[in-house]
Coordinates of C-alpha atoms and ligand atoms in Angstrom, one line a residue:
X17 CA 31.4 -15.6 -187.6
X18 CA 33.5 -15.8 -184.8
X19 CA 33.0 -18.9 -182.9
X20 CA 33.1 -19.6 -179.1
X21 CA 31.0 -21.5 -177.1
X22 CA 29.2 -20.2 -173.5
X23 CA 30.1 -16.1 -174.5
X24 CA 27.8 -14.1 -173.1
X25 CA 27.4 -10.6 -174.9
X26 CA 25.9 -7.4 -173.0
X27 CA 24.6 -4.8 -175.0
X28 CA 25.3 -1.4 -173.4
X29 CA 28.2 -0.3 -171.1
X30 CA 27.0 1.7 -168.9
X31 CA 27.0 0.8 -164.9
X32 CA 24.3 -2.1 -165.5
X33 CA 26.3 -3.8 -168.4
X34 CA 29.7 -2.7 -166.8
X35 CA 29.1 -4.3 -163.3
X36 CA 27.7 -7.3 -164.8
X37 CA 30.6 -7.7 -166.8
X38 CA 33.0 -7.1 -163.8
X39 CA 31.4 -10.1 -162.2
X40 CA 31.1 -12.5 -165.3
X41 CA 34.7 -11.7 -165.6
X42 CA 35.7 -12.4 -162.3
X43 CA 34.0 -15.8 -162.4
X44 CA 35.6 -16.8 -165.4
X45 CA 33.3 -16.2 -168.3
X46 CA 33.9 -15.1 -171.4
X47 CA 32.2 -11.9 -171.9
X48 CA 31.9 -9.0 -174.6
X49 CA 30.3 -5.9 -173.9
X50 CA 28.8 -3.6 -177.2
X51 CA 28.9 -0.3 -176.9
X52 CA 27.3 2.8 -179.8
X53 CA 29.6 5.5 -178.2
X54 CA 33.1 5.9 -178.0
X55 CA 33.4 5.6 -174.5
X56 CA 32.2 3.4 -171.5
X57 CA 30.2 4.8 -168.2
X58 CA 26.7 5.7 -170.6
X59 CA 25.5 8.5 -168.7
X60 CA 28.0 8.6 -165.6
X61 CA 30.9 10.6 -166.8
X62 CA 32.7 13.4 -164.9
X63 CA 35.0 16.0 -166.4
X64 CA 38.0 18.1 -164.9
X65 CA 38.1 21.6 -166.1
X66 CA 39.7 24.8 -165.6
X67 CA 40.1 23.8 -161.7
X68 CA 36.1 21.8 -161.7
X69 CA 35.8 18.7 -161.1
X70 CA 31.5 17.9 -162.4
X71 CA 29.6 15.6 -163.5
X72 CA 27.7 15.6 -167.1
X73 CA 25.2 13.1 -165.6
X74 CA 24.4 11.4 -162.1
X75 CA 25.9 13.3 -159.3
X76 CA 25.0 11.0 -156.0
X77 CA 23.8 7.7 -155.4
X78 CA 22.6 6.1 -152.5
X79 CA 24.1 3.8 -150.7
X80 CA 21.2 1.2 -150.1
X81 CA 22.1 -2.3 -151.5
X82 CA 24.4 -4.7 -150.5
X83 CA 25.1 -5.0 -153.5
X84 CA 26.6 -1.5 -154.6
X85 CA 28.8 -1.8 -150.9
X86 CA 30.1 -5.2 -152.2
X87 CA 30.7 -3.5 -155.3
X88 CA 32.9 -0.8 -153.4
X89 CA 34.8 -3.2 -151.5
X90 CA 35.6 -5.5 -154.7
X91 CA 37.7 -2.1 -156.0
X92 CA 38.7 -0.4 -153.3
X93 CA 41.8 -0.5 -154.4
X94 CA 41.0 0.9 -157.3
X95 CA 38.1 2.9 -156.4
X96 CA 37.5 5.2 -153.4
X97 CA 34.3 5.7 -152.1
X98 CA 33.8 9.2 -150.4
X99 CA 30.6 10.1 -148.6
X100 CA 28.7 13.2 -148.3
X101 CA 30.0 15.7 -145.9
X102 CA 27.9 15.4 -143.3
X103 CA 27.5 19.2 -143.2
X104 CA 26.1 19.3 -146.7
X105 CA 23.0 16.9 -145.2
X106 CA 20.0 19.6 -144.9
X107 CA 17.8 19.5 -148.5
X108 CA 15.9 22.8 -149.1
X109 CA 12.5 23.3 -150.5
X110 CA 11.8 26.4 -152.7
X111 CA 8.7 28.4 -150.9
X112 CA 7.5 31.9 -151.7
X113 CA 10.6 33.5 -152.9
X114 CA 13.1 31.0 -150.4
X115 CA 14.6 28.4 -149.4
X116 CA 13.0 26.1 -146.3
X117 CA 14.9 23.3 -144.9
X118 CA 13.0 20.4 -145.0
X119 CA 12.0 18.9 -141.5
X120 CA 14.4 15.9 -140.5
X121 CA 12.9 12.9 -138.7
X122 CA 14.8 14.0 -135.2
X123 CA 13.9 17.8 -134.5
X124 CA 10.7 20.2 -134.2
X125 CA 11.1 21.2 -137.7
X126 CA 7.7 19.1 -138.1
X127 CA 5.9 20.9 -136.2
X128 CA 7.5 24.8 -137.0
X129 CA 8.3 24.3 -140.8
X130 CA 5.9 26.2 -142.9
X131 CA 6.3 24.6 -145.8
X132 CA 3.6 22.5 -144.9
X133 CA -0.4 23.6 -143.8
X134 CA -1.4 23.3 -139.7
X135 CA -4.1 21.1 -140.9
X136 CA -1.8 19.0 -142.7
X137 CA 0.7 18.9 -139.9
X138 CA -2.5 17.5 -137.6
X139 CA -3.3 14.9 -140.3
X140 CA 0.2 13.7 -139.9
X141 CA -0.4 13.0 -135.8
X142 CA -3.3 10.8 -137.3
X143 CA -1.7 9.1 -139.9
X144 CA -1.1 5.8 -138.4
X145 CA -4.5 4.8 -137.8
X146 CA -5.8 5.9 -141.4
X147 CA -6.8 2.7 -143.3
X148 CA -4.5 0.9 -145.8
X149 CA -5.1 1.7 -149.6
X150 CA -6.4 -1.2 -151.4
X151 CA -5.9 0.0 -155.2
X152 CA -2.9 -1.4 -156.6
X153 CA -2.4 1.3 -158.7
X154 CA -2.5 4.0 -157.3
X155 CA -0.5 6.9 -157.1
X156 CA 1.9 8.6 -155.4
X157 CA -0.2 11.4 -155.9
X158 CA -3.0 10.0 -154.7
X159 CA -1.2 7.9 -152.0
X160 CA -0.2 10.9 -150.2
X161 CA -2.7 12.8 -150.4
X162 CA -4.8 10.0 -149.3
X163 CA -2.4 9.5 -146.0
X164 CA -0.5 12.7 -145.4
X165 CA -2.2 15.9 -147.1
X166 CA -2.2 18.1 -150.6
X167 CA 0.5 20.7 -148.6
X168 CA 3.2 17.4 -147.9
X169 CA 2.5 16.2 -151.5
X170 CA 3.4 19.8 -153.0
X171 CA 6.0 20.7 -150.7
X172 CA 7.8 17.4 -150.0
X173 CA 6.8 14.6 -152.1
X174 CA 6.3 16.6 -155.8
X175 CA 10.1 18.5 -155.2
X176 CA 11.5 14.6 -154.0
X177 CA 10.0 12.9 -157.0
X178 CA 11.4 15.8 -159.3
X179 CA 14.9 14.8 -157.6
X180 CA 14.8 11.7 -158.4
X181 CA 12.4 10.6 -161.7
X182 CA 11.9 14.1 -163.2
X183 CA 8.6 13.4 -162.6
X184 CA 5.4 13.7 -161.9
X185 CA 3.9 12.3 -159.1
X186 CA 0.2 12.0 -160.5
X187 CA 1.4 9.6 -163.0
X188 CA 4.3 7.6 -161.4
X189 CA 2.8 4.3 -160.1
X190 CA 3.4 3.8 -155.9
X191 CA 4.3 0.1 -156.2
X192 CA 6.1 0.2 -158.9
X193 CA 7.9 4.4 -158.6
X194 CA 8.9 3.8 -154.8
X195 CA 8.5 0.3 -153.7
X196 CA 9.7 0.6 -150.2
X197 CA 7.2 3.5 -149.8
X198 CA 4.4 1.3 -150.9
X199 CA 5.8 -1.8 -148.6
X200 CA 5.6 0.7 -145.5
X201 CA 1.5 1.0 -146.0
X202 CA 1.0 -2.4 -147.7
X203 CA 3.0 -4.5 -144.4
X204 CA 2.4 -2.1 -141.5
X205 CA -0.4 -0.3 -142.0
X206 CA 1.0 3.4 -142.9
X207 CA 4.2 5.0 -142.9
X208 CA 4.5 6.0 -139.2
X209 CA 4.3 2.9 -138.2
X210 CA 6.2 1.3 -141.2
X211 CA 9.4 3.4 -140.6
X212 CA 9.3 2.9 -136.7
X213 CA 9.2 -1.1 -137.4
X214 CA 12.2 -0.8 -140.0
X215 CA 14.4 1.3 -137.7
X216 CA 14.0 -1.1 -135.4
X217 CA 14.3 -4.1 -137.8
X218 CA 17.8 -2.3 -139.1
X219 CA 19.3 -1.7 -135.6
X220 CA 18.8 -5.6 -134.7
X221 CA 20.1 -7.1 -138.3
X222 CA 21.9 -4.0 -138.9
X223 CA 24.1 -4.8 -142.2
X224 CA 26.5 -2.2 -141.4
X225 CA 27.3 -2.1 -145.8
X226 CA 23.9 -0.8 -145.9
X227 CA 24.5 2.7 -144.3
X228 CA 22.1 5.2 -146.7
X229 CA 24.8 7.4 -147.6
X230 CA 24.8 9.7 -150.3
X231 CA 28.3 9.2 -152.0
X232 CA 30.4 9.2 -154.8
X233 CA 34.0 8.3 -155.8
X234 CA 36.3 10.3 -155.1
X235 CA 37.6 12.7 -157.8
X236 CA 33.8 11.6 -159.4
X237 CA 31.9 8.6 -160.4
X238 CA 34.1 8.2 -163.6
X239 CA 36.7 6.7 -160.9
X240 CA 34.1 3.9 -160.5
X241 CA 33.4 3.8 -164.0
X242 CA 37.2 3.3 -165.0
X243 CA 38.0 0.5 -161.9
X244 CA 35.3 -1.4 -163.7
X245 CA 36.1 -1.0 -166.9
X246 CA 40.1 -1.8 -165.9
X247 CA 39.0 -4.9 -164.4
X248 CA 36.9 -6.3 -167.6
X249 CA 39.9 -5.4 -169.9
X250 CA 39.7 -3.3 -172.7
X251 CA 40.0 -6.2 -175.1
X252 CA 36.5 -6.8 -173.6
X253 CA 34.6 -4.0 -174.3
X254 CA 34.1 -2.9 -177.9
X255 CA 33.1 0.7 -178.4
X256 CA 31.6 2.9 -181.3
X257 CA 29.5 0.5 -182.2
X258 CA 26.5 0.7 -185.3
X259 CA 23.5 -1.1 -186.1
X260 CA 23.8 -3.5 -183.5
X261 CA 21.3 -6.1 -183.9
X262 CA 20.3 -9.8 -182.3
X263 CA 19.3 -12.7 -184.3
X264 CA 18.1 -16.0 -183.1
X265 CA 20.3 -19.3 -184.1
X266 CA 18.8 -22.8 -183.2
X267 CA 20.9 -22.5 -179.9
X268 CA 21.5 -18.9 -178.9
X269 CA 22.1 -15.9 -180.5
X270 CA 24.1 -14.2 -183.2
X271 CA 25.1 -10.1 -182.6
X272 CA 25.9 -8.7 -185.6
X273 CA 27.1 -4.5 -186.1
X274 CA 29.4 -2.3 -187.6
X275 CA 32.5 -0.8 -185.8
X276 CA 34.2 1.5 -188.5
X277 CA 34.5 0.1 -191.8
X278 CA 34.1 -3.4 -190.8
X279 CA 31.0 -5.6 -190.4
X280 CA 31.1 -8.1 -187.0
X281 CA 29.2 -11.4 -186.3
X282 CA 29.3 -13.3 -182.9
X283 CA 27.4 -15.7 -181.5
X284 CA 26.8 -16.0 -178.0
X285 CA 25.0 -18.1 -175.0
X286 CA 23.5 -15.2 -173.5
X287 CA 22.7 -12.1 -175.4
X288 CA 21.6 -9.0 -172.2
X289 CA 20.7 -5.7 -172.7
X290 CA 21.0 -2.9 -170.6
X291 CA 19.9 -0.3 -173.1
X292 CA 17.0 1.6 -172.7
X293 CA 13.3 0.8 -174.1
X294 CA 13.3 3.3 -177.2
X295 CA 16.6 1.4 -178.4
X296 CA 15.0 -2.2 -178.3
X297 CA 13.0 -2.5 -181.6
X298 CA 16.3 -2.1 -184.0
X299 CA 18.2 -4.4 -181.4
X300 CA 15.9 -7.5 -181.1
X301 CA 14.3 -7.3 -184.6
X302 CA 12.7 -11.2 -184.0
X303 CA 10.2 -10.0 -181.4
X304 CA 6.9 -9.8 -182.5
X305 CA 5.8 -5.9 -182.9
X306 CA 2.5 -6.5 -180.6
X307 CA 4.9 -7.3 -177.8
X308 CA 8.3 -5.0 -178.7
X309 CA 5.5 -2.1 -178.6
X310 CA 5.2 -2.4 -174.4
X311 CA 8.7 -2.1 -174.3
X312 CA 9.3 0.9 -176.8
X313 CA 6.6 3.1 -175.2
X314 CA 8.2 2.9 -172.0
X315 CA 7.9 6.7 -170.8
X316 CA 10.8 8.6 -170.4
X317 CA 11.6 11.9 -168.4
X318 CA 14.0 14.4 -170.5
X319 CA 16.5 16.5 -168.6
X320 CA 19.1 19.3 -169.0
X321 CA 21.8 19.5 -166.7
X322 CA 24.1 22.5 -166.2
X323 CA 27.4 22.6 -163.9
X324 CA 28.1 25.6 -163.3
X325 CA 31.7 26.5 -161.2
X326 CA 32.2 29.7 -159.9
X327 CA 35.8 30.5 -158.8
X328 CA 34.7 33.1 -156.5
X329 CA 31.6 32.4 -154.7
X330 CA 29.7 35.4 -153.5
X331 CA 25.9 33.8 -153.5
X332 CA 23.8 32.2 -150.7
X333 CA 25.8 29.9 -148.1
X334 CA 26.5 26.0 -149.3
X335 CA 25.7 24.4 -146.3
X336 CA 23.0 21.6 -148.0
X337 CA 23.0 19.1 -150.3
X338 CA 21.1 21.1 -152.5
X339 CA 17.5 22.9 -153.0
X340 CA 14.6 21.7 -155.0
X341 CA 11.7 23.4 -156.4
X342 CA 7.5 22.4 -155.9
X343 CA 5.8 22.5 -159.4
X344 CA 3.5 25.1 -157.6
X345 CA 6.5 28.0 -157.3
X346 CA 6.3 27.8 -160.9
X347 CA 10.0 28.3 -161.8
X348 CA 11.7 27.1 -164.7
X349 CA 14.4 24.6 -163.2
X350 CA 13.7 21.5 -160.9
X351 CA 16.2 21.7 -158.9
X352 CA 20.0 22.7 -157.7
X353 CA 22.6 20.6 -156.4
X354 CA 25.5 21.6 -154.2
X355 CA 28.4 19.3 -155.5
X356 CA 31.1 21.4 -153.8
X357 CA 29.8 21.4 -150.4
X358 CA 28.8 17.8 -150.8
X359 CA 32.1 16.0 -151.9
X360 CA 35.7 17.8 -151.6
X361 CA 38.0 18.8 -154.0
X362 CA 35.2 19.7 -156.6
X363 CA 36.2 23.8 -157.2
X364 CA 39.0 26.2 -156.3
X365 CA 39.0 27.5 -152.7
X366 CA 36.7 30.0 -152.5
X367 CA 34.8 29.0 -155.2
X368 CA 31.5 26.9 -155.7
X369 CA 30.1 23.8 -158.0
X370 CA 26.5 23.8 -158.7
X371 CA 24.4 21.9 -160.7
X372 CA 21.1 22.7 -161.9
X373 CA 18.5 20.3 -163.2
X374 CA 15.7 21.6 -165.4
X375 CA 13.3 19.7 -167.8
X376 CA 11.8 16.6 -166.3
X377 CA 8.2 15.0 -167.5
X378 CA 6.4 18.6 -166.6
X379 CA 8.8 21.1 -168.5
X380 CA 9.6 18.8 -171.7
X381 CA 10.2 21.8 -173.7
X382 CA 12.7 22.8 -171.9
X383 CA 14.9 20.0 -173.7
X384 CA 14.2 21.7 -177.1
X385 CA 15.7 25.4 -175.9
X386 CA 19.0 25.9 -177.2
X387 CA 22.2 27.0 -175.5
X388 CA 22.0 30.2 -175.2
X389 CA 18.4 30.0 -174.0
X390 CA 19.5 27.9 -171.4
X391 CA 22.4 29.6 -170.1
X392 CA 19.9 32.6 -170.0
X393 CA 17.8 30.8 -167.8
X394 CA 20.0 29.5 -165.5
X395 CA 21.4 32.8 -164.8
X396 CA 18.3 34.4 -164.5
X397 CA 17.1 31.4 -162.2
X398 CA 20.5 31.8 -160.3
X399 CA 20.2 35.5 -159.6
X400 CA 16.6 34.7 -157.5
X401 CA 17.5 31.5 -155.8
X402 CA 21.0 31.9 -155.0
X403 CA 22.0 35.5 -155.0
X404 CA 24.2 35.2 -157.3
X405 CA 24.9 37.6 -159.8
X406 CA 28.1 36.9 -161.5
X407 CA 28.4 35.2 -164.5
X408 CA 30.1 31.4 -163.9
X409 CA 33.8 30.6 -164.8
X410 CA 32.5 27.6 -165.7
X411 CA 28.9 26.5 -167.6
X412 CA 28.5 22.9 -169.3
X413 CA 25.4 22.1 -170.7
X414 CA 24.2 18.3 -170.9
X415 CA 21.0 17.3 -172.5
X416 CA 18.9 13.8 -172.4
X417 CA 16.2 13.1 -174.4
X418 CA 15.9 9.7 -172.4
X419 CA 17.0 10.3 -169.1
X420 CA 14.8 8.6 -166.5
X421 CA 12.5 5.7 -167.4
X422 CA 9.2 6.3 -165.6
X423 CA 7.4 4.0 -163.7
X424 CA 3.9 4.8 -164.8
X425 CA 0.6 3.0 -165.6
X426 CA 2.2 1.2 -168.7
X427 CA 5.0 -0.3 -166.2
X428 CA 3.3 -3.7 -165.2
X429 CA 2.2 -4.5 -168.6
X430 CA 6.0 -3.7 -169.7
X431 CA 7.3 -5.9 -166.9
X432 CA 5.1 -8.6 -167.6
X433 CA 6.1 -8.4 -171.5
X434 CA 9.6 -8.7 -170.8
X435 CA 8.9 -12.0 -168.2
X436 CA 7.1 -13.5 -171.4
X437 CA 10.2 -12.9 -173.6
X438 CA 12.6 -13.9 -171.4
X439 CA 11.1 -16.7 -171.5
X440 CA 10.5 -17.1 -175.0
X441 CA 13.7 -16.5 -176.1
X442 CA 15.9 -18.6 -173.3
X443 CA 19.6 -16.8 -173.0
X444 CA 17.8 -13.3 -173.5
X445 CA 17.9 -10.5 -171.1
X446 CA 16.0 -7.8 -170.8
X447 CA 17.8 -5.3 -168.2
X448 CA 19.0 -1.8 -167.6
X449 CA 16.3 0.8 -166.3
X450 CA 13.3 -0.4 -167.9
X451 CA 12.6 -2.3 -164.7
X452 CA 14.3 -3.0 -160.9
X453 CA 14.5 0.5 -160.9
X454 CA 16.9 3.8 -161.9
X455 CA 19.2 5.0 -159.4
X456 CA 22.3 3.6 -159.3
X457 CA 22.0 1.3 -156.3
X458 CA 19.1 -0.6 -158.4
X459 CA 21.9 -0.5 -161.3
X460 CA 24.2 -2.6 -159.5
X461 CA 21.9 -4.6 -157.4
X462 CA 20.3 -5.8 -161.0
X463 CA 23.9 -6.6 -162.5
X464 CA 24.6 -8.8 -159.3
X465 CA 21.8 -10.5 -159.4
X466 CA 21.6 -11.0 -163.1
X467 CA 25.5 -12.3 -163.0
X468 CA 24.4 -15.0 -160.0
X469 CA 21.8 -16.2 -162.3
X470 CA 24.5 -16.9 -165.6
X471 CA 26.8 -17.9 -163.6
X472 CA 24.8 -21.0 -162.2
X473 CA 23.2 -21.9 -165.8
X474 CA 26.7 -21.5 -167.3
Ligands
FAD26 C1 21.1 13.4 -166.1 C2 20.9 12.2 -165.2 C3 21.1 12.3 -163.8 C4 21.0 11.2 -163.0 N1 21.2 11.4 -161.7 C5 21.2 10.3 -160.9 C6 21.6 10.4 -159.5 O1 22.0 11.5 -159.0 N2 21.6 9.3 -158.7 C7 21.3 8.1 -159.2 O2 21.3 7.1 -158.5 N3 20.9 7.9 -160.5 C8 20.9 9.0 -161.3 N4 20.6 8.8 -162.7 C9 20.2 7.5 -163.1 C10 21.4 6.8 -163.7 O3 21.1 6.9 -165.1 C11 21.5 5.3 -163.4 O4 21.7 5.2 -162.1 C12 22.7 4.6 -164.2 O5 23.8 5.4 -164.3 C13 22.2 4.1 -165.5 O6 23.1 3.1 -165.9 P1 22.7 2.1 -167.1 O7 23.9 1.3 -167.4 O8 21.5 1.3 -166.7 O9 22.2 3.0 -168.3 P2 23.1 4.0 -169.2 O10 24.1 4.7 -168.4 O11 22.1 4.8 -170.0 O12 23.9 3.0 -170.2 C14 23.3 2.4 -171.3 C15 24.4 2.2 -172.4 O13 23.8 1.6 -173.5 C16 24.3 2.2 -174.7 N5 23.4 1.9 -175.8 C17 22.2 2.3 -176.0 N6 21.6 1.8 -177.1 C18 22.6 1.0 -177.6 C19 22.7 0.2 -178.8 N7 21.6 0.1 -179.7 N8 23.8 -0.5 -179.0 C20 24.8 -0.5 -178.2 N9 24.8 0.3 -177.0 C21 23.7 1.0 -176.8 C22 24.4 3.7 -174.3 O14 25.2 4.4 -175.2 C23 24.8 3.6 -172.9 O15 26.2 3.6 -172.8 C24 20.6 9.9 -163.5 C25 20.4 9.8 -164.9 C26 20.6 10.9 -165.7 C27 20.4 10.8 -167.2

């Protein structure tokens, strides 16, 4: 067994175990990350093709953590950040046969939209005196419903929690799903009130890193995927993988898999995963099943994403971020989003980059369909909600089984499991998605944090 005192391994290189790395390195440790597949990035990876530049996984993240706008600034020279075009900002909602923009906070599109009811509109007016909830657990569903009306859940909320968790919001659990929207009702009394108070909170402490943009790198995420992986050094990160399993020694840990022919042992400080809940049983054989059980039933949306690049666009105009679709229009894809019109340099002049999201926690099956089923229904899906009625240069098909982690009723009990083990087991980390959220702001803000935290014991 290779020998060295204080290493810390990280199981899984996607952006969690990748930024983690980048700052362990930085500080000096001496870090190893373990990867199954041949590459590093998990599910960020962009392609170049036949003039496209897309994205097999996330598109856009957010920019709402310090810590992802440190992150930029540590590689900037690496690593450019490019922002959505701010003519690419509206987001359309799919509503009897077309596409509504959805009201921004600064015009009359409140009030004149009609993808929401009159009554519903009035409940709005009256939303910041409604009483607080006082059920922990509750809902998103029943959250909004309870505050704002059945029209706003079906035509704003359902469509925005497809966007992001693929889900559904009768089962995705406020507090733990969307935090911030749970703080706005939980410390100001509703989410009139709560948004006016933290507009006014971020013009006085403004931290101008924290801006909201929707970005990416430019040329793709893989750009940001590559900085990091440049910075940790190859010799760091061992990919392809197998059978990678934790033991526990009398101090730390021992990692043992296979990487081609050739059987590996190292022992380490600090053993963290990043990988997801359904991978955790064959990694950390020592914890007991009773407890390893909250952590392997940990829900998980599956998606199919499509790129498809047109080098002659004749459909609808691009001039949105994208368009998503209510459970209640009954289509068969969640969503569309407008790469080309969102980032530059992402399809040959004149032509257009969509990609279409379909699956999620309500269409399952959709996962199962094969190719040809799904390019079927993509361009049968295309035809009605973009007017298009060529067939793409360009059509990639991605599937995951285990794409978003939900944040449903079985959430608490998995975070309180992983506390206890953590605990249990000191120099064991349980990270990645399974808690501290999905998107890739709550990626990086995790790493950070989780790099302080070595870094001091260490
Ligand atoms: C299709 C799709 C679209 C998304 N879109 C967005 C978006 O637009 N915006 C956004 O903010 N977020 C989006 N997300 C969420 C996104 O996944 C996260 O923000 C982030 O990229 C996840 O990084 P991660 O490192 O935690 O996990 P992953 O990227 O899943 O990385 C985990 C790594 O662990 C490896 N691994 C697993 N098991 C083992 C094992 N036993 N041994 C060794 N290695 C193992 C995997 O191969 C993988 O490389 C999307 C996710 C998907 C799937």
């Amino acid at each position: 067994m290779q020998n060295t005192e204080n290493r810390i391994i990280i199981i899984g290189a996607g952006l969690t175990g990748l930024t983690l790395a980048y700052y362990l390195k930085k500080a000096g440790k001496n870090v190893l990350l373990i990867e199954k597949k041949d590459r590093p990035g998990g599910v960020i990876q962009t392609n170049t093709e036949n003039g496209f530049t897309y994205e097999t996984g996330p598109s856009t993240g957010v920019l709402s953590s310090e810590e992802l706008a440190d992150l930029f600034e540590e590689l900037k020279n690496d690593c450019s950040y490019e922002v959505a075009n701010p003519t690419a900002k509206k987001r359309y909602i799919w509503k009897n046969m077309k596409w509504e923009a959805l009201p921004g906070g600064h015009d009359f599109g409140a009030v004149t939209t009609p993808l929401f009811s009159l009554k519903d509109k009035l409940r709005v007016l009256g939303e910041a005196f409604r009483p607080k909830g006082g059920h922990p657990d509750e809902t998103v569903a029943e959250l909004v419903n309870r505050r704002l009306g059945k029209s706003i859940l079906d035509y704003a909320v359902d469509p925005f929690v497809s966007g992001v968790y693929a889900g559904d919001p009768a089962q995705l659990i406020t507090r733990h799903a969307l935090p911030k929207l749970y703080a706005l009702e939980q410390n100001y009394g509703g989410f009139i009130r709560g948004s006016i108070a933290k507009h006014r909170e971020y013009i006085k402490n403004a931290t101008p890193k924290v801006t909201k943009d929707v970005f990416s790198a430019e040329g793709g995420l893989q750009k940001l995927i590559d900085a990091l992986t440049q910075k940790i050094g190859n010799e760091n990160i061992l990919t392809s993988c197998e059978n990678v399993k934790a033991e526990t020694l009398p101090v730390g840990f021992k990692v043992s898999f296979s990487r081609d022919t050739e059987e590996y042992n190292f022992s380490a400080q600090w053993v963290v995963s990043t990988v997801g809940g359904y991978s955790l049983a064959s990694l950390l054989p020592f914890v007991p099943p009773a407890q390893m059980h909250h952590l392997t039933n940990t829900t998980y949306a599956p998606v199919v994403q499509v790129a498809a690049g047109y080098k002659n666009w004749t459909g609808i105009k691009l001039d949105a971020f994208g368009g998503l679709i209510p459970t209640k229009e009954k289509r068969q894809i969640l969503g569309i989003l407008f790469p080309s019109a969102i980032f530059k340099n992402r399809c040959p002049e004149g032509g257009a980059l969509l990609s279409v999201f379909m699956g999620g926690i309500k269409k399952p099956e959709m996962f199962y369909k094969s190719d040809e089923e799904i390019k079927q229904i993509v361009l049968d899906e295309l035809k009605i909600t973009m007017n298009v009625h060529a067939e793409p240069n360009l059509l990639k098909i991605h599937r995951y089984r285990h794409a978003i982690a939900q944040y449903d009723i079985k959430s608490a009990q998995r975070f309180e499991t992983i506390r206890h083990i953590q605990q249990q087991y000191p120099g064991l980390i349980l990270a990645g998605s399974i808690r501290d959220g999905i998107g890739i702001s709550d990626r990086v803000k995790q790493a950070a944090h989780i790099a302080s935290e070595i870094i001091q014991t260490l």
